[in-house]
mmCIF file of C-alpha atoms and ligand atoms in Angstrom:
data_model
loop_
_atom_site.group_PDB
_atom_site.id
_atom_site.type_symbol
_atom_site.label_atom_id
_atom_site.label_comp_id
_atom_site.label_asym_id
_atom_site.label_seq_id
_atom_site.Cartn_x
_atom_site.Cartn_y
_atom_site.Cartn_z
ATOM 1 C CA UNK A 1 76.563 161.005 91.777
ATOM 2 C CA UNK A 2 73.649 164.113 92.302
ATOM 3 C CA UNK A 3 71.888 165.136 88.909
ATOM 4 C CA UNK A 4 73.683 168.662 88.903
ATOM 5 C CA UNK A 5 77.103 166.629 88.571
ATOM 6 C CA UNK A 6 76.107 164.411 85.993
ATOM 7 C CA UNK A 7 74.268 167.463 84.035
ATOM 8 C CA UNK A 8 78.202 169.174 84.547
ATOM 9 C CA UNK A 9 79.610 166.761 82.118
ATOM 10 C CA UNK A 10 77.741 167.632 79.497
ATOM 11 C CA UNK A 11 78.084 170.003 77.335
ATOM 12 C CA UNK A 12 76.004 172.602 74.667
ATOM 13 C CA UNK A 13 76.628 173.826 71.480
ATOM 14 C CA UNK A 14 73.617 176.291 71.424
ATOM 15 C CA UNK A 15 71.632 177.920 68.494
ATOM 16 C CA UNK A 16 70.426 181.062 68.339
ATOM 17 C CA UNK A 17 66.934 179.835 67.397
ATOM 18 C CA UNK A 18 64.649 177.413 69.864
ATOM 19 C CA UNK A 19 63.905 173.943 68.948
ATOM 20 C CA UNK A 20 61.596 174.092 71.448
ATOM 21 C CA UNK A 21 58.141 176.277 71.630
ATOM 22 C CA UNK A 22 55.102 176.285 73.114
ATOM 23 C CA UNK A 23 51.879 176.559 70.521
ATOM 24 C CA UNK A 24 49.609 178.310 72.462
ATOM 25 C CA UNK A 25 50.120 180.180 75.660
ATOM 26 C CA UNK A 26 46.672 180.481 76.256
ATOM 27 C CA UNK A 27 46.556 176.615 76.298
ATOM 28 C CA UNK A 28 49.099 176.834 79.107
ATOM 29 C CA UNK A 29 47.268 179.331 80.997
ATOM 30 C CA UNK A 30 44.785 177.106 81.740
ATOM 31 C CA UNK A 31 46.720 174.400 82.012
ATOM 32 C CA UNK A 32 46.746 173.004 86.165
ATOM 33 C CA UNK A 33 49.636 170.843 86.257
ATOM 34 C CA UNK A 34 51.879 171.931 84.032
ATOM 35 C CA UNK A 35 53.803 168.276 83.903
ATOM 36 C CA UNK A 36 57.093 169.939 81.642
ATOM 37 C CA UNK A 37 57.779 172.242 84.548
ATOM 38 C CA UNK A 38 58.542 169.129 87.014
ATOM 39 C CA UNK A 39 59.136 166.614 84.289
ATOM 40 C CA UNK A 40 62.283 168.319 82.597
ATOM 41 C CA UNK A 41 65.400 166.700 84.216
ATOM 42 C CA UNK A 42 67.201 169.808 82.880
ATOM 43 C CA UNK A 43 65.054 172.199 84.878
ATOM 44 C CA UNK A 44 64.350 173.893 81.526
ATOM 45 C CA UNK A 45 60.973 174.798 81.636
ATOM 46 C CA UNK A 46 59.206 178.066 83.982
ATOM 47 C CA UNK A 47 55.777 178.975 84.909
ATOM 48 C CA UNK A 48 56.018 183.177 84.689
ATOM 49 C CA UNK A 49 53.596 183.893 86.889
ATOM 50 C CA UNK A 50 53.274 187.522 86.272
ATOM 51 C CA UNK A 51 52.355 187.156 82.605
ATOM 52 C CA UNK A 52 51.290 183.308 83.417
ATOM 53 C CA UNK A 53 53.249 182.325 80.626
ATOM 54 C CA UNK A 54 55.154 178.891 80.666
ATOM 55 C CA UNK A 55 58.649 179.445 79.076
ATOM 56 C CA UNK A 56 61.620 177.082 78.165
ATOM 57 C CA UNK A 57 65.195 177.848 78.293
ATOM 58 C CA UNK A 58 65.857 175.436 75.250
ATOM 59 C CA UNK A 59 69.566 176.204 75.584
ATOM 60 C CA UNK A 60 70.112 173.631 78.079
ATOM 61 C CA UNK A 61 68.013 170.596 76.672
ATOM 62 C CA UNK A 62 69.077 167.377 76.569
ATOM 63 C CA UNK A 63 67.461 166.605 74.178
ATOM 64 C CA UNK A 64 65.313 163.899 75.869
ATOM 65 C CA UNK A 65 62.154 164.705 74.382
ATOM 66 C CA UNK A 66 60.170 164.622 78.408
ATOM 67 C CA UNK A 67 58.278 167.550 77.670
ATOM 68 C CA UNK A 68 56.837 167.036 74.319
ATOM 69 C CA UNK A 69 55.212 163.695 75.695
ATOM 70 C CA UNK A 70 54.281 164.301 78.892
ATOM 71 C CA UNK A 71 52.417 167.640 77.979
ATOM 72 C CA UNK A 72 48.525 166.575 78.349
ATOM 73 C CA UNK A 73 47.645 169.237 75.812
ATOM 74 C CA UNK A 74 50.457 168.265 73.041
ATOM 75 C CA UNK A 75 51.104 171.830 72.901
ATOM 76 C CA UNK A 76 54.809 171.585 72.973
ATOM 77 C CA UNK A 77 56.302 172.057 69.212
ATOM 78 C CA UNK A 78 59.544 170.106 69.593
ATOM 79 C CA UNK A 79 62.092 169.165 67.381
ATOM 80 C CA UNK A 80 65.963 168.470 67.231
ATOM 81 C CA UNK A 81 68.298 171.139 67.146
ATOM 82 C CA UNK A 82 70.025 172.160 63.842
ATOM 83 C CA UNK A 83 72.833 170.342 62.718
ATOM 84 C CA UNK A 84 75.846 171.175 64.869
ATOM 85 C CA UNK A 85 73.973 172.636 67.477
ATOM 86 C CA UNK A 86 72.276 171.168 70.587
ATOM 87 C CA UNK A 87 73.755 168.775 73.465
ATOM 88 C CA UNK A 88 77.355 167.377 73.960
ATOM 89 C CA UNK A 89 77.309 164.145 75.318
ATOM 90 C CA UNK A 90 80.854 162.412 76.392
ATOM 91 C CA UNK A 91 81.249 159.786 78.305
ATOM 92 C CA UNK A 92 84.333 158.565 80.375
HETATM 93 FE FE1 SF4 B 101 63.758 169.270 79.227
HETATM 94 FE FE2 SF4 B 101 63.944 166.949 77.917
HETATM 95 FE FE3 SF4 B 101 62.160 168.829 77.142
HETATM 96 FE FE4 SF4 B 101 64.770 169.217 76.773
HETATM 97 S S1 SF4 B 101 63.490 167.629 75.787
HETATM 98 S S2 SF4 B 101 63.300 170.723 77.571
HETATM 99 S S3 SF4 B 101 65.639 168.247 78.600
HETATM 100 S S4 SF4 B 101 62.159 167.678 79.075
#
C-alpha cells in the first residue's frame, strides 16, 4: 500500500488554532536544509520562497512529532492539539 492510501484512512478533526508554529522565521531563513520540509510524512510543511518563509499546514498532522525533532535549530513550537481536535486514527 503507497503512503497517499494509507494517509486516506485517516481522518482529522481540525482546530481553528495551530498546534504547530515556527519561533522565528528569521531562524528559518537562514536555515539550508530545512529537514521538516522532507521529513514530514504528511507533506505538511512549505518553504515560501517569495517571502522565504517556512510554513506548516498543521491541519493535516499526524501528530508524529518528525518536525519538532528533526529541526537542527529547535525552532519548531509543537504541541498536541486541543482536546477533541487533531488526527483520527482507525484501524481495520
Ligand atoms: Fe508532519 Fe509529523 Fe510534524 Fe505533524 S508532527 S507536521 S505529521 S512531521
Amino acid at each position: 500500500m503507497k503512503l497517499e492510501d494509507k494517509l486516506f484512512l485517516v481522518t482529522f478533526n481540525a482546530d481553528n488554532q495551530s498546534h504547530i508554529s515556527v519561533k522565528d522565521q528569521a531562524i528559518c531563513a537562514q536555515c539550508r536544509e530545512k529537514p521538516c520540509i522532507n521529513g514530514c510524512p504528511a507533506d505538511c510543511w512549505e518553504h515560501e520562497k517569495e517571502k522565504n518563509e517556512v510554513l506548516v499546514s498543521f491541519e493535516g498532522c499526524l501528530e508524529c512529532g518528525t518536525c519538532r525533532i528533526i529541526c537542527p535549530h529547535g525552532n519548531i513550537d509543537w504541541k498536541y492539539p486541543r482536546g477533541g481536535f487533531g488526527v483520527k486514527y482507525k484501524f481495520g
